[in-house]
Tab-separated table of C-alpha atoms in Angstrom:
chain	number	residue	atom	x	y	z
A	46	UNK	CA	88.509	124.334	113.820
A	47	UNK	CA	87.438	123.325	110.281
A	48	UNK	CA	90.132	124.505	107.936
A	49	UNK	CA	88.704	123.870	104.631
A	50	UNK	CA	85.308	124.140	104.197
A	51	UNK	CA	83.223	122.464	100.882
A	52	UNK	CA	79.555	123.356	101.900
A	53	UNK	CA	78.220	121.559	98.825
A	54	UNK	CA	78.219	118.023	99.549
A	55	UNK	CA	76.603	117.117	96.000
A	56	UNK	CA	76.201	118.831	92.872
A	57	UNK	CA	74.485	117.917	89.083
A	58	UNK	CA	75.101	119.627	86.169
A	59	UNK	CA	73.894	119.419	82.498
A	60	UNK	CA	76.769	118.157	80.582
A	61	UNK	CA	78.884	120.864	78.012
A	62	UNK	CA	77.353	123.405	80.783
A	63	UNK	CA	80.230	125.161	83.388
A	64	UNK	CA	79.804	124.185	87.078
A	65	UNK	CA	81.797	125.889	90.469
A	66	UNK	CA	82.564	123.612	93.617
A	67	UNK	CA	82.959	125.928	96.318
A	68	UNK	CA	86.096	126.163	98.690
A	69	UNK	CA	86.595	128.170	101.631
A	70	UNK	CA	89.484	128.094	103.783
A	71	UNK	CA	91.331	129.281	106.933
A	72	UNK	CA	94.531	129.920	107.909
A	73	UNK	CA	97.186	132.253	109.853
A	74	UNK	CA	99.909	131.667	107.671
A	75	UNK	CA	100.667	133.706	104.762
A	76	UNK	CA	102.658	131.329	102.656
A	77	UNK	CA	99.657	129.138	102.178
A	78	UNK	CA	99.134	126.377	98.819
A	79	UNK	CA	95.468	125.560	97.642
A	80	UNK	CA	94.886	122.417	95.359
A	81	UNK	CA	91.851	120.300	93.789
A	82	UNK	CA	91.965	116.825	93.521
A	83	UNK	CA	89.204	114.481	91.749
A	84	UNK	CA	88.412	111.185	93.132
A	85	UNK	CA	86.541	108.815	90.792
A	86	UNK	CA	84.891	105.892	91.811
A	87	UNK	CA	87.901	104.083	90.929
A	88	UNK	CA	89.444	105.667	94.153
A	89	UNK	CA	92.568	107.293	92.827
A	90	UNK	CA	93.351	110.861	94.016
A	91	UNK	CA	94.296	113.168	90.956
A	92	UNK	CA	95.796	116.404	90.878
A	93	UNK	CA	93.887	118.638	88.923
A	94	UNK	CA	95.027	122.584	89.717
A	95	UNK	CA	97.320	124.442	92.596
A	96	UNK	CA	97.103	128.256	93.392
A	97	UNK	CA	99.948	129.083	95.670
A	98	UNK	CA	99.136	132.286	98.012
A	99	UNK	CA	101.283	135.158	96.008
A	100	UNK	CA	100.206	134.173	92.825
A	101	UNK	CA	98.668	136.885	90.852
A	102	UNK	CA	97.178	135.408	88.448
A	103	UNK	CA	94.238	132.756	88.924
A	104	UNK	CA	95.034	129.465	88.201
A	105	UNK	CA	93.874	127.355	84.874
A	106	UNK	CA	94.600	124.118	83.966
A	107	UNK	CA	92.387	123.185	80.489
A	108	UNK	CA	89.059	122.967	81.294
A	109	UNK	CA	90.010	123.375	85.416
A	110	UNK	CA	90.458	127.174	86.307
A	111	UNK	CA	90.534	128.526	89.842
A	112	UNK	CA	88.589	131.346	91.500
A	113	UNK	CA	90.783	132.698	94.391
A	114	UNK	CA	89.448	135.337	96.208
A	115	UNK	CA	92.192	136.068	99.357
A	116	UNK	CA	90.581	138.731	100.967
A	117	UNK	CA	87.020	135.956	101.130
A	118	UNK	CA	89.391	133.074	101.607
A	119	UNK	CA	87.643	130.875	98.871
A	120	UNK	CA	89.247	129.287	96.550
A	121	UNK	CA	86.292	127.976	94.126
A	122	UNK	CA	87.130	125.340	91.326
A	123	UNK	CA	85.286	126.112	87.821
A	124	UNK	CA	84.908	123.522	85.547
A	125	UNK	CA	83.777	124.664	82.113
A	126	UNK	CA	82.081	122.250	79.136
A	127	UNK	CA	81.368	119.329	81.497
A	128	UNK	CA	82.359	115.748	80.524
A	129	UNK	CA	80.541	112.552	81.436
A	130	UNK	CA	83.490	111.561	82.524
A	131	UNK	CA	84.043	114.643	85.296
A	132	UNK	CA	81.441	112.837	87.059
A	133	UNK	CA	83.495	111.824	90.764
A	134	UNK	CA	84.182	113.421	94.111
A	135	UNK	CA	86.136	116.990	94.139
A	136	UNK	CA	88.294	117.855	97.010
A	137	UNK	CA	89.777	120.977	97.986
A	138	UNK	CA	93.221	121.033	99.474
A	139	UNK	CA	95.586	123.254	101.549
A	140	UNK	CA	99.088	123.023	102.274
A	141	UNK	CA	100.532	125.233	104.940
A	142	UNK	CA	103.821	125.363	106.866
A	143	UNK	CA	103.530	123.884	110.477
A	144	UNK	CA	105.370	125.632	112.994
A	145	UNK	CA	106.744	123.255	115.550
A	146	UNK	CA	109.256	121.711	112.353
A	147	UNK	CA	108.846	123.532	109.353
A	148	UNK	CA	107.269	121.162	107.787
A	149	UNK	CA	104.421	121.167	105.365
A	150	UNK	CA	100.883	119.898	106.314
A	151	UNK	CA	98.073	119.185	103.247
A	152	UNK	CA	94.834	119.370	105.167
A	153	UNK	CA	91.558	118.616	102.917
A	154	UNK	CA	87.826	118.985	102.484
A	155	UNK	CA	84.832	116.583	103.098
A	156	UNK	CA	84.883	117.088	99.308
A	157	UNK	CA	81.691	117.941	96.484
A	158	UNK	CA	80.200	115.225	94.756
A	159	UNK	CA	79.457	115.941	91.129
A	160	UNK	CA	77.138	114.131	88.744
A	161	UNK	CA	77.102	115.487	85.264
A	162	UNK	CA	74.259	114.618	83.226
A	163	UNK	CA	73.701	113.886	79.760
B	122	UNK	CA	101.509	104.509	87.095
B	123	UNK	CA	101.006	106.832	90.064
B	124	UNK	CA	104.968	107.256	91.030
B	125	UNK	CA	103.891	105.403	94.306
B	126	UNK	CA	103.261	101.396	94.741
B	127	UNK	CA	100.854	100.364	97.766
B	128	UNK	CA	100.407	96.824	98.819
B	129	UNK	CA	97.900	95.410	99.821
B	130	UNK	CA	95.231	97.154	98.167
B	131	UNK	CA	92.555	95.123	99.913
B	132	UNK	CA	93.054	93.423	103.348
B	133	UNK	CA	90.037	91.914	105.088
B	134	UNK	CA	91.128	90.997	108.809
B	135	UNK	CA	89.320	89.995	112.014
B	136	UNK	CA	89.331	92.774	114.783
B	137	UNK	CA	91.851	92.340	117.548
B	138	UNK	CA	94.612	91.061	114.257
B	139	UNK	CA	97.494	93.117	113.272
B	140	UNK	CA	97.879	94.261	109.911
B	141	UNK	CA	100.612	96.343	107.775
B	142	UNK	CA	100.983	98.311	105.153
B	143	UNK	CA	103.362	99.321	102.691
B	144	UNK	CA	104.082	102.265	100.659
B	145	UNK	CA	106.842	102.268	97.815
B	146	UNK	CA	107.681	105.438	96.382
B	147	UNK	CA	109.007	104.727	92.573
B	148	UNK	CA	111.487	107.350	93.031
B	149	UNK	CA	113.739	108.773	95.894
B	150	UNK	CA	111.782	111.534	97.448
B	151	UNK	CA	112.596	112.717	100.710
B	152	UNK	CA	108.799	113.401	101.957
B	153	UNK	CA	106.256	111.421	102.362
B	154	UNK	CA	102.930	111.110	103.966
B	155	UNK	CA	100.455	108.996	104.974
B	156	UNK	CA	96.468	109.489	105.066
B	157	UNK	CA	93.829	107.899	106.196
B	158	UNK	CA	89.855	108.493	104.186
B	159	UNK	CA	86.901	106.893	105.624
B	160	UNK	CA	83.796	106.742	103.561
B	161	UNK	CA	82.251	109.808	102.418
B	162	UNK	CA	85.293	111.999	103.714
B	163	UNK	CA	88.210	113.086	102.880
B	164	UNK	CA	91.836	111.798	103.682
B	165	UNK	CA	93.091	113.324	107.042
B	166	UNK	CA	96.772	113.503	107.897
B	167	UNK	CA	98.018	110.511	110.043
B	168	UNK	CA	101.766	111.277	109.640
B	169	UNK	CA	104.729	112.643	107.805
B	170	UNK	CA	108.272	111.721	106.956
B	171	UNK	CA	111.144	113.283	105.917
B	172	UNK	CA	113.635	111.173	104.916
B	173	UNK	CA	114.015	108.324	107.669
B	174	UNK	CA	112.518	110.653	110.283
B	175	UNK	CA	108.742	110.906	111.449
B	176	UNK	CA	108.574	114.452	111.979
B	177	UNK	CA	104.915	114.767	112.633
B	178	UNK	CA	102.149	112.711	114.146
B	179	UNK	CA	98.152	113.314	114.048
B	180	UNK	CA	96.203	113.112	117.317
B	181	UNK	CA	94.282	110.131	114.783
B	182	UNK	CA	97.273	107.954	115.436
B	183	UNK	CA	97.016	106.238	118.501
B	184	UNK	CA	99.277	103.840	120.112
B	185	UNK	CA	98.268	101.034	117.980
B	186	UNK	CA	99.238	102.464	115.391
B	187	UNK	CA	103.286	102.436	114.257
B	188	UNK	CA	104.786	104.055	111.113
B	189	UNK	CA	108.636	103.579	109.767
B	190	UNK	CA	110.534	104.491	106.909
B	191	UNK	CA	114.164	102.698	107.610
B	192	UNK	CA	116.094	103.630	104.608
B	193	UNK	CA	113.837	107.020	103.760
B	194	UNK	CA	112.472	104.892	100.725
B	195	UNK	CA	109.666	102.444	101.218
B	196	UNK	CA	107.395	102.911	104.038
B	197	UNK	CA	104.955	100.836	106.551
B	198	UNK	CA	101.881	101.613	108.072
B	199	UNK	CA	101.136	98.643	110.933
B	200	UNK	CA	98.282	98.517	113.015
B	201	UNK	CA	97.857	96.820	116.105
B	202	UNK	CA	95.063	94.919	117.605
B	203	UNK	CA	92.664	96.618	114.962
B	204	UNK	CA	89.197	97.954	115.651
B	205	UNK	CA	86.100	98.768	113.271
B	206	UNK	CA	86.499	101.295	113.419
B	207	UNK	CA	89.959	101.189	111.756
B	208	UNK	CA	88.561	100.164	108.333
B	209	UNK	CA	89.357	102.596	105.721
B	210	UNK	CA	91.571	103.163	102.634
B	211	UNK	CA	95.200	104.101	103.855
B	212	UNK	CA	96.712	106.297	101.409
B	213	UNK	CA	100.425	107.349	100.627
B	214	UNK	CA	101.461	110.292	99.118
B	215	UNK	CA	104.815	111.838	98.285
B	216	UNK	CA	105.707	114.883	96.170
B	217	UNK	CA	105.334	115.275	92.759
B	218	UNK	CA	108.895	115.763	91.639
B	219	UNK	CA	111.222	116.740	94.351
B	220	UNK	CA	110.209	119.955	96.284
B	221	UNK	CA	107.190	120.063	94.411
B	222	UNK	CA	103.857	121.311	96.315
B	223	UNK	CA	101.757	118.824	94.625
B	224	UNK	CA	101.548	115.417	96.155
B	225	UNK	CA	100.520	112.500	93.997
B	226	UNK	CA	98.998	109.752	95.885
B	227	UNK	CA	99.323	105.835	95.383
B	228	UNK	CA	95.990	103.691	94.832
B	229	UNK	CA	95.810	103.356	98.544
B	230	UNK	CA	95.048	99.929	101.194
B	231	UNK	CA	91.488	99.151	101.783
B	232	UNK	CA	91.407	97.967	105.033
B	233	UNK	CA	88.196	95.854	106.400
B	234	UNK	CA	88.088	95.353	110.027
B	235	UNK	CA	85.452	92.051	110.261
């Protein structure tokens, strides 16, 4: 069974405007991590925000924040005043524990392709 | 500078050859993974370390394919006898700092299967 689901496999939006890649995800566990990660075409994965599953507080990271709605299980990335530059693929991430050693597992989205126009 | 070194970071090879990659975390960090992201998709577990020991497998990684991580530093990815099918970037990934939930990933081996 899909465990993160990105439904929007390409996006534009009007550069300085605020866009939302959406995330939905499922799991059992209830110590659970969800991340974003931008791809450019360059290919390098980078880090842009984590929510971890007790946090209160919605994550923000500069221009990054994070919509997480637990009780929908979505985890939606907004990214306010778009950038040129913010053009590249988006992927939403979870970690969560596996079982059989206790380790941890990062599982990941098909991923949202942005364009942001000028 | 990612924190993690992968070489190659292109390898074109004839199907049915072997190839191998290798991942070199900058700093000791006793976790690391390796992923595998075909076009248009995003990276999917092959397998995890901890330390020297492969604690987990994917069902993706079949008998051709071999992982090790002697001295729980550098790591290699080989792959036997490779398919088409096998072409993809391979990408490494270890923690952030240590214990850290975020995993920073190297530049990743772009793998051609001819």
């Amino acid at each position: 069974a899909q465990k993160i689901t990105q439904t929007q496999p390409g996006m534009f939006v009007q550069e300085k405007e605020a866009v939302t890649l959406d995330c939905t995800y499922d799991t059992s566990d209830p110590s659970y991590g969800l991340f974003w990660y931008k791809q450019p075409s360059s290919g390098e994965m980078i880090f842009l925000i984590y929510q971890g599953s007790y946090d209160q507080q919605n994550a923000t990271e500069g221009r990054y924040s994070l919509n997480f709605q637990k009780a929908r299980k979505s985890a939606n990335l907004v990214i306010s005043a778009s950038q040129l530059g913010d053009s590249a693929m988006y992927f939403c991430a979870m970690r969560e524990v596996l079982t059989t050693s206790g380790t941890y597992k990062y599982i990941f989205g098909t991923g949202t392709r942005l364009k942001v126009l000028a | 500078d990612t924190g993690v070194s992968q070489d190659p970071r292109h390898k074109i090879t004839k199907r049915g050859q072997n190839v191998t990659f290798r991942c070199d975390p900058i700093s000791e960090h006793n976790r690391l993974y390796w992923y595998r992201q075909t076009l248009g998709q995003g990276p999917e577990f092959l397998t995890y370390f901890q330390n020297e020991a492969q604690l987990e497998k994917s069902r993706l990684l079949s008998d051709r394919f071999s992982a090790e991580r002697p001295k729980g530093s550098f790591s290699t990815l080989e792959i036997q006898r490779t398919e088409q099918g096998d072409s993809a970037m391979y990408l490494c990934a270890i923690p952030s700092f240590p214990g850290a939930n975020v995993l920073t990933f190297g530049a990743g081996s772009r793998l051609t299967v001819l």
